[in-house]
XYZ file of N, CA and C in Angstrom:
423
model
N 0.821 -1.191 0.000
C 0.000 0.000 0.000
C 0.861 1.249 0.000
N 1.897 1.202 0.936
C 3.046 2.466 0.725
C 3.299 2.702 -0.319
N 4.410 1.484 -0.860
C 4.831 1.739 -2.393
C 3.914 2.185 -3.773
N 2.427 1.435 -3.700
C 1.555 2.356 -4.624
C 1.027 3.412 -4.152
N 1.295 4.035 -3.334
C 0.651 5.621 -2.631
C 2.006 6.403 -2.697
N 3.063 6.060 -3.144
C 4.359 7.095 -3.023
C 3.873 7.457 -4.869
N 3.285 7.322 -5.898
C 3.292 7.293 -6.837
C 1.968 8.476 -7.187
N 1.188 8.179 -6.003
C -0.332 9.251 -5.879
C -0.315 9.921 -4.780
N 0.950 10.553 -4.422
C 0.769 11.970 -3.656
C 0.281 12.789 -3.658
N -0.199 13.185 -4.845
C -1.282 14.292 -4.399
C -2.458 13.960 -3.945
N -3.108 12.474 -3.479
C -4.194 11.860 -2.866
C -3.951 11.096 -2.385
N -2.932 11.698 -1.121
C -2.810 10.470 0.743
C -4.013 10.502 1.170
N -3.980 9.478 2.075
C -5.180 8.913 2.672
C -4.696 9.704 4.191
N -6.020 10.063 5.097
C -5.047 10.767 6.314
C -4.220 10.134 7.402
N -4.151 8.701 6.892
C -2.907 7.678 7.703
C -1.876 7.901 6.759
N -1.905 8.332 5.420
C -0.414 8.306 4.818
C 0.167 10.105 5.209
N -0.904 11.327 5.107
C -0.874 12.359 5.404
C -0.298 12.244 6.666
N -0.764 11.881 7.863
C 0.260 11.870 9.236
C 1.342 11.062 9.047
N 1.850 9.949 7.790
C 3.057 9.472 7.955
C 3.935 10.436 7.600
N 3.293 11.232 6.509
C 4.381 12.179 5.407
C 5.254 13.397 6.618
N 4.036 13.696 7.805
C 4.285 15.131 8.575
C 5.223 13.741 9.667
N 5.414 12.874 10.332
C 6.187 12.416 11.335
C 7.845 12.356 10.310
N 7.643 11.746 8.776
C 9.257 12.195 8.255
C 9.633 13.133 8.418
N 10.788 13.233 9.144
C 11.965 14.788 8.886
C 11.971 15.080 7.157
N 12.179 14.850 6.389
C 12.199 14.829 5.207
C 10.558 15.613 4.933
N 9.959 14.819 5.187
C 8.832 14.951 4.292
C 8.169 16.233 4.867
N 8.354 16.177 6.583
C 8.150 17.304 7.153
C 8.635 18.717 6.557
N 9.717 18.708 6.566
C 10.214 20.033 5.574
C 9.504 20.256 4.670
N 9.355 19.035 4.022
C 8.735 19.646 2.293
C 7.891 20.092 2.865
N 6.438 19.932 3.839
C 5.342 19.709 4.033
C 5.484 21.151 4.761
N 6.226 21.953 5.369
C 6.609 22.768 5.794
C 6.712 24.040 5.246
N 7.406 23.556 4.546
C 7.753 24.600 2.699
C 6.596 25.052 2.294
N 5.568 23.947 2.087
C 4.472 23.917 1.404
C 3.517 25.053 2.038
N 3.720 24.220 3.492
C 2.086 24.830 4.137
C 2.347 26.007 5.223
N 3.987 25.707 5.909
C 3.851 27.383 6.478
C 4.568 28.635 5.983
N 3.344 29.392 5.744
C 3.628 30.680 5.182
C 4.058 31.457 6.384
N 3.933 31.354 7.412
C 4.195 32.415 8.375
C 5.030 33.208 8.156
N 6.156 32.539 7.555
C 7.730 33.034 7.048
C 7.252 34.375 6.206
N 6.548 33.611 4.915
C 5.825 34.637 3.857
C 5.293 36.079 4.418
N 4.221 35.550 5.090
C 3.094 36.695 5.692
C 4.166 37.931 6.562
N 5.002 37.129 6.987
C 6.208 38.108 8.015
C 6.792 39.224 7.065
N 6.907 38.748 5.826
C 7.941 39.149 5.488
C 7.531 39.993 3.970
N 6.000 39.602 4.109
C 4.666 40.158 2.501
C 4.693 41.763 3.393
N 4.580 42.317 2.270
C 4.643 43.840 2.441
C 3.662 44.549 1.492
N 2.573 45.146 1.910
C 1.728 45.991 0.952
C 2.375 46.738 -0.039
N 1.957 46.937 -1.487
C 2.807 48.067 -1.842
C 2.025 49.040 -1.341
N 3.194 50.290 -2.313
C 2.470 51.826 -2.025
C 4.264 52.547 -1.560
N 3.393 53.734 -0.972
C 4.360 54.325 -0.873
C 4.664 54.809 0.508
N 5.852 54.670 0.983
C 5.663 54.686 2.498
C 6.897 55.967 2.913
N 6.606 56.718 4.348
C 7.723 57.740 4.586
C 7.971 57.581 5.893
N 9.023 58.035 6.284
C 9.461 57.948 7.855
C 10.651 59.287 8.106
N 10.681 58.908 9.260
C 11.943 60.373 9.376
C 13.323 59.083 10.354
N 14.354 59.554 9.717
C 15.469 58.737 10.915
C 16.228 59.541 11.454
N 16.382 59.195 12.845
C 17.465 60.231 13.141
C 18.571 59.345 13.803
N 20.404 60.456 13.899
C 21.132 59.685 14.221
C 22.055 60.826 14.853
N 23.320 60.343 15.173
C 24.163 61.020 15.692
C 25.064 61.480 15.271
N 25.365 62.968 14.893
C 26.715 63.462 14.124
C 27.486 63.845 15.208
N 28.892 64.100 14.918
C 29.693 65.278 15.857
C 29.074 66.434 16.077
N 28.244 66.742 15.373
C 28.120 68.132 15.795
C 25.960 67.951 16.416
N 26.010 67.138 16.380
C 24.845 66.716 17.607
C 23.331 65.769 16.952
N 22.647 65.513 17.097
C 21.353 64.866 16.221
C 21.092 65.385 15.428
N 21.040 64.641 14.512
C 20.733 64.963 13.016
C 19.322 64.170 12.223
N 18.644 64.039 11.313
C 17.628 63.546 10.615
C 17.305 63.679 9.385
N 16.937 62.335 8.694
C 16.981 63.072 7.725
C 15.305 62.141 7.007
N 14.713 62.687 6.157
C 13.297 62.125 5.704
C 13.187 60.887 4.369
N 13.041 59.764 4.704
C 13.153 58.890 3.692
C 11.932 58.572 3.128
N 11.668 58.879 1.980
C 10.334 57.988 1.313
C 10.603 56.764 0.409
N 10.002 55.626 0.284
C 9.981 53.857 -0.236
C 8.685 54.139 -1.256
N 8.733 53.425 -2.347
C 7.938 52.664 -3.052
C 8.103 51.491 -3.063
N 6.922 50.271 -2.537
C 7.040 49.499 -2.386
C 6.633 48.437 -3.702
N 6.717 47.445 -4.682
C 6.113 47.184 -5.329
C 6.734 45.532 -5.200
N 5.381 44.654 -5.189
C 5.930 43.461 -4.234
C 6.988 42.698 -3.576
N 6.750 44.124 -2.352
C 7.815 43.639 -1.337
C 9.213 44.014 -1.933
N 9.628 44.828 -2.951
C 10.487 45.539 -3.365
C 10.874 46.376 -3.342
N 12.136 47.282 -3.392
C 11.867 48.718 -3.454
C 12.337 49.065 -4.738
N 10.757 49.721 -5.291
C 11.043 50.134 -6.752
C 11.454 51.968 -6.878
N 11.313 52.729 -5.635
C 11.880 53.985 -5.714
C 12.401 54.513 -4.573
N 13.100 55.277 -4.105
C 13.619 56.374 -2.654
C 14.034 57.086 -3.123
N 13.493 57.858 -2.419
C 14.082 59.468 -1.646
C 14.509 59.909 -0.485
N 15.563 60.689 -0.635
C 15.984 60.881 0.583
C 15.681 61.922 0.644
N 15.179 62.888 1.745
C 14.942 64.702 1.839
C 16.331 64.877 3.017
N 17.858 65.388 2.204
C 17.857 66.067 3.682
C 17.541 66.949 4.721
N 17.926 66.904 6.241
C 17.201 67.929 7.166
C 18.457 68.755 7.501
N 19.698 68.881 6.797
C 20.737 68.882 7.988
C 21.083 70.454 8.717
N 21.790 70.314 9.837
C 21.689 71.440 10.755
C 23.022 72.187 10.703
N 23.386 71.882 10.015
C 24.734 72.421 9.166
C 25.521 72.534 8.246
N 26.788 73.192 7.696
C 26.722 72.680 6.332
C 27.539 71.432 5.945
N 28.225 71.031 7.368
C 29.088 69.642 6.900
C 28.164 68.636 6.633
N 26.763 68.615 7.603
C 26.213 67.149 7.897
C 25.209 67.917 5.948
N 24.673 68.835 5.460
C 24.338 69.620 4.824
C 24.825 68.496 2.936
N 26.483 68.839 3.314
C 26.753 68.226 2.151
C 26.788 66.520 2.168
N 26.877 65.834 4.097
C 27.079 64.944 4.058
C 25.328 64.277 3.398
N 25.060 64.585 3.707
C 22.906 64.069 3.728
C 23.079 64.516 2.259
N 23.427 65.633 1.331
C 23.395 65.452 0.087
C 23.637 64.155 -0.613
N 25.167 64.521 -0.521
C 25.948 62.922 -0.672
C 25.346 61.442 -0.691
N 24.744 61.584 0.206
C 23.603 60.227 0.743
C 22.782 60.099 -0.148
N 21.902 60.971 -0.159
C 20.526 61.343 -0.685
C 20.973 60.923 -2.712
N 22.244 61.792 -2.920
C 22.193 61.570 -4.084
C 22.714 59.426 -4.502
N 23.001 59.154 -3.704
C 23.682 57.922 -4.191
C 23.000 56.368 -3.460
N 21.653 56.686 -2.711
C 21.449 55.541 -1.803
C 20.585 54.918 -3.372
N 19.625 55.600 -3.860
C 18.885 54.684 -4.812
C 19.676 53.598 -5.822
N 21.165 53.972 -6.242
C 21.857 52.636 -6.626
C 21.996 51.729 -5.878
N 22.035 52.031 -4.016
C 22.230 50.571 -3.263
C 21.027 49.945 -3.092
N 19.995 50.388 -3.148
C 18.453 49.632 -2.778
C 17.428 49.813 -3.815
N 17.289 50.387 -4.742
C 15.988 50.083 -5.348
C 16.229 48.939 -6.261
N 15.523 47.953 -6.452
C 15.453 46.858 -6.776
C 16.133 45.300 -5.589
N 15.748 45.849 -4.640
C 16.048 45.164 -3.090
C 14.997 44.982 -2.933
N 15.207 43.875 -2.062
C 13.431 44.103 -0.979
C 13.981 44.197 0.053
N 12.457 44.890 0.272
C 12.302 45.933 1.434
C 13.348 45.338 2.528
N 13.092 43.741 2.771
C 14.071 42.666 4.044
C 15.683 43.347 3.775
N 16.192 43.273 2.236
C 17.531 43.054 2.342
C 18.770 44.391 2.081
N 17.500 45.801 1.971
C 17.761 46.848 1.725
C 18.551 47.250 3.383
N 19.747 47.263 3.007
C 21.149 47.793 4.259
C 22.606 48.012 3.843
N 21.854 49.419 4.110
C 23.127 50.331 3.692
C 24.215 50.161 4.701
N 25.224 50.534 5.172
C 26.059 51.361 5.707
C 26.958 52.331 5.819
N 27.264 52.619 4.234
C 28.073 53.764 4.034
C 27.497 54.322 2.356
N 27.313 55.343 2.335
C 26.649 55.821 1.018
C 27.560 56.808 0.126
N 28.347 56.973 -1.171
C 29.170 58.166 -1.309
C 29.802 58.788 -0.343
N 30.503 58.107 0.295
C 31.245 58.429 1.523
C 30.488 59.013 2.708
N 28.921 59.268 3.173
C 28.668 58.971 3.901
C 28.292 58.058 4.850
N 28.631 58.389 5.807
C 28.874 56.559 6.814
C 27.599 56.812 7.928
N 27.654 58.031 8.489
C 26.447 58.055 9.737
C 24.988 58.482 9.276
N 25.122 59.024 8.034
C 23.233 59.081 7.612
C 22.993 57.852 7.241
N 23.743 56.996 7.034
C 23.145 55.381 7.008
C 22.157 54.828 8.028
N 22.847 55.311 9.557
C 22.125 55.216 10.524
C 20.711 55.930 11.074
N 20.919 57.197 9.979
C 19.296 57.686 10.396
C 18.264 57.300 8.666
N 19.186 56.249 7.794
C 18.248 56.004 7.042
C 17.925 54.509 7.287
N 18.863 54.070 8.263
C 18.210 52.467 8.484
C 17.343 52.507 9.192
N 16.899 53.789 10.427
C 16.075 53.575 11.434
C 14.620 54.060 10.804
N 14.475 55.003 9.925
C 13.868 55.472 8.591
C 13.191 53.978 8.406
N 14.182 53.233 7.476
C 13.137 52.209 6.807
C 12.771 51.090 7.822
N 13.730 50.674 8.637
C 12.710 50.178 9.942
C 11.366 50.609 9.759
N 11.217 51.758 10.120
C 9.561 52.383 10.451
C 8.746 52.061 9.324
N 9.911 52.406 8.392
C 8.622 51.920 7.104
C 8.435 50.472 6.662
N 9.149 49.697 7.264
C 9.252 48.114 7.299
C 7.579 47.645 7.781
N 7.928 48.615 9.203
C 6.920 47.975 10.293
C 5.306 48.522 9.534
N 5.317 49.992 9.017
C 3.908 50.281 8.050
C 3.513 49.353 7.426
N 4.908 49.212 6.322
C 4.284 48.302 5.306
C 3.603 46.460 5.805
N 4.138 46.496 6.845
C 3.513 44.990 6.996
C 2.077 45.258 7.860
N 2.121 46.329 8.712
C 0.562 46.468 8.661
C -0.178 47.082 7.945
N 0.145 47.569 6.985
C -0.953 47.650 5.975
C -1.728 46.885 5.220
């Protein structure tokens, strides 16, 4: 009965269905198959989402305004607005602003992480905390 039911898997009987979930093997597949949780965690509405990040310069807190287009679970556009409070952090948030859309658009949203942008290194930190926020929108939306 095993050996002709390994041939019609897609119609176990629910004694072959609880054999398939007790295999380690089969469990995985069966796993793969049926929990999405992973998915749903990680499914992101599109649209368009904004946040503000802020971080720490030498010369004291700084922020700067990030907007995402999301298009499944991708990022198909950003902007960066800088805020800066002087003219070093001024040209540094330029700098940023002009060069982050080559590191992330066409990322998803999960694997979009910067750390240093056209030689800026610390607006990374007020644009990672930025898309955090917009991480957390987009999955409740």
């Amino acid at each position: 009965m095993a050996g002709s039911s390994s041939s019609e898997e897609p119609e176990p009987t629910p004694a072959e269905a609880s054999e398939m979930q007790e295999s380690p093997d089969q469990e995985a597949t069966t796993d793969d198959a049926v929990g999405t949780d992973e998915t749903v965690d990680a499914s992101y509405a599109d649209g368009g989402y904004e946040a503000t990040g802020g971080y720490q310069s030498p010369n004291g807190p700084e922020t700067i305004a990030v907007s995402v287009t999301v298009t499944d679970g991708v990022i198909s556009a950003v902007e960066v607005t800088p805020q800066p409070t002087n003219d070093t952090t001024e040209r540094y948030q330029g700098m940023f602003a002009g060069g982050i859309a080559d590191e992330v658009v066409g990322k998803s949203l999960d694997e979009a992480d910067v750390s240093r942008v056209a030689g800026s290194s610390l607006t990374s930190g007020g644009f990672q905390s930025a898309l955090e926020s917009i991480r957390q929108d987009a999955k409740a939306s």
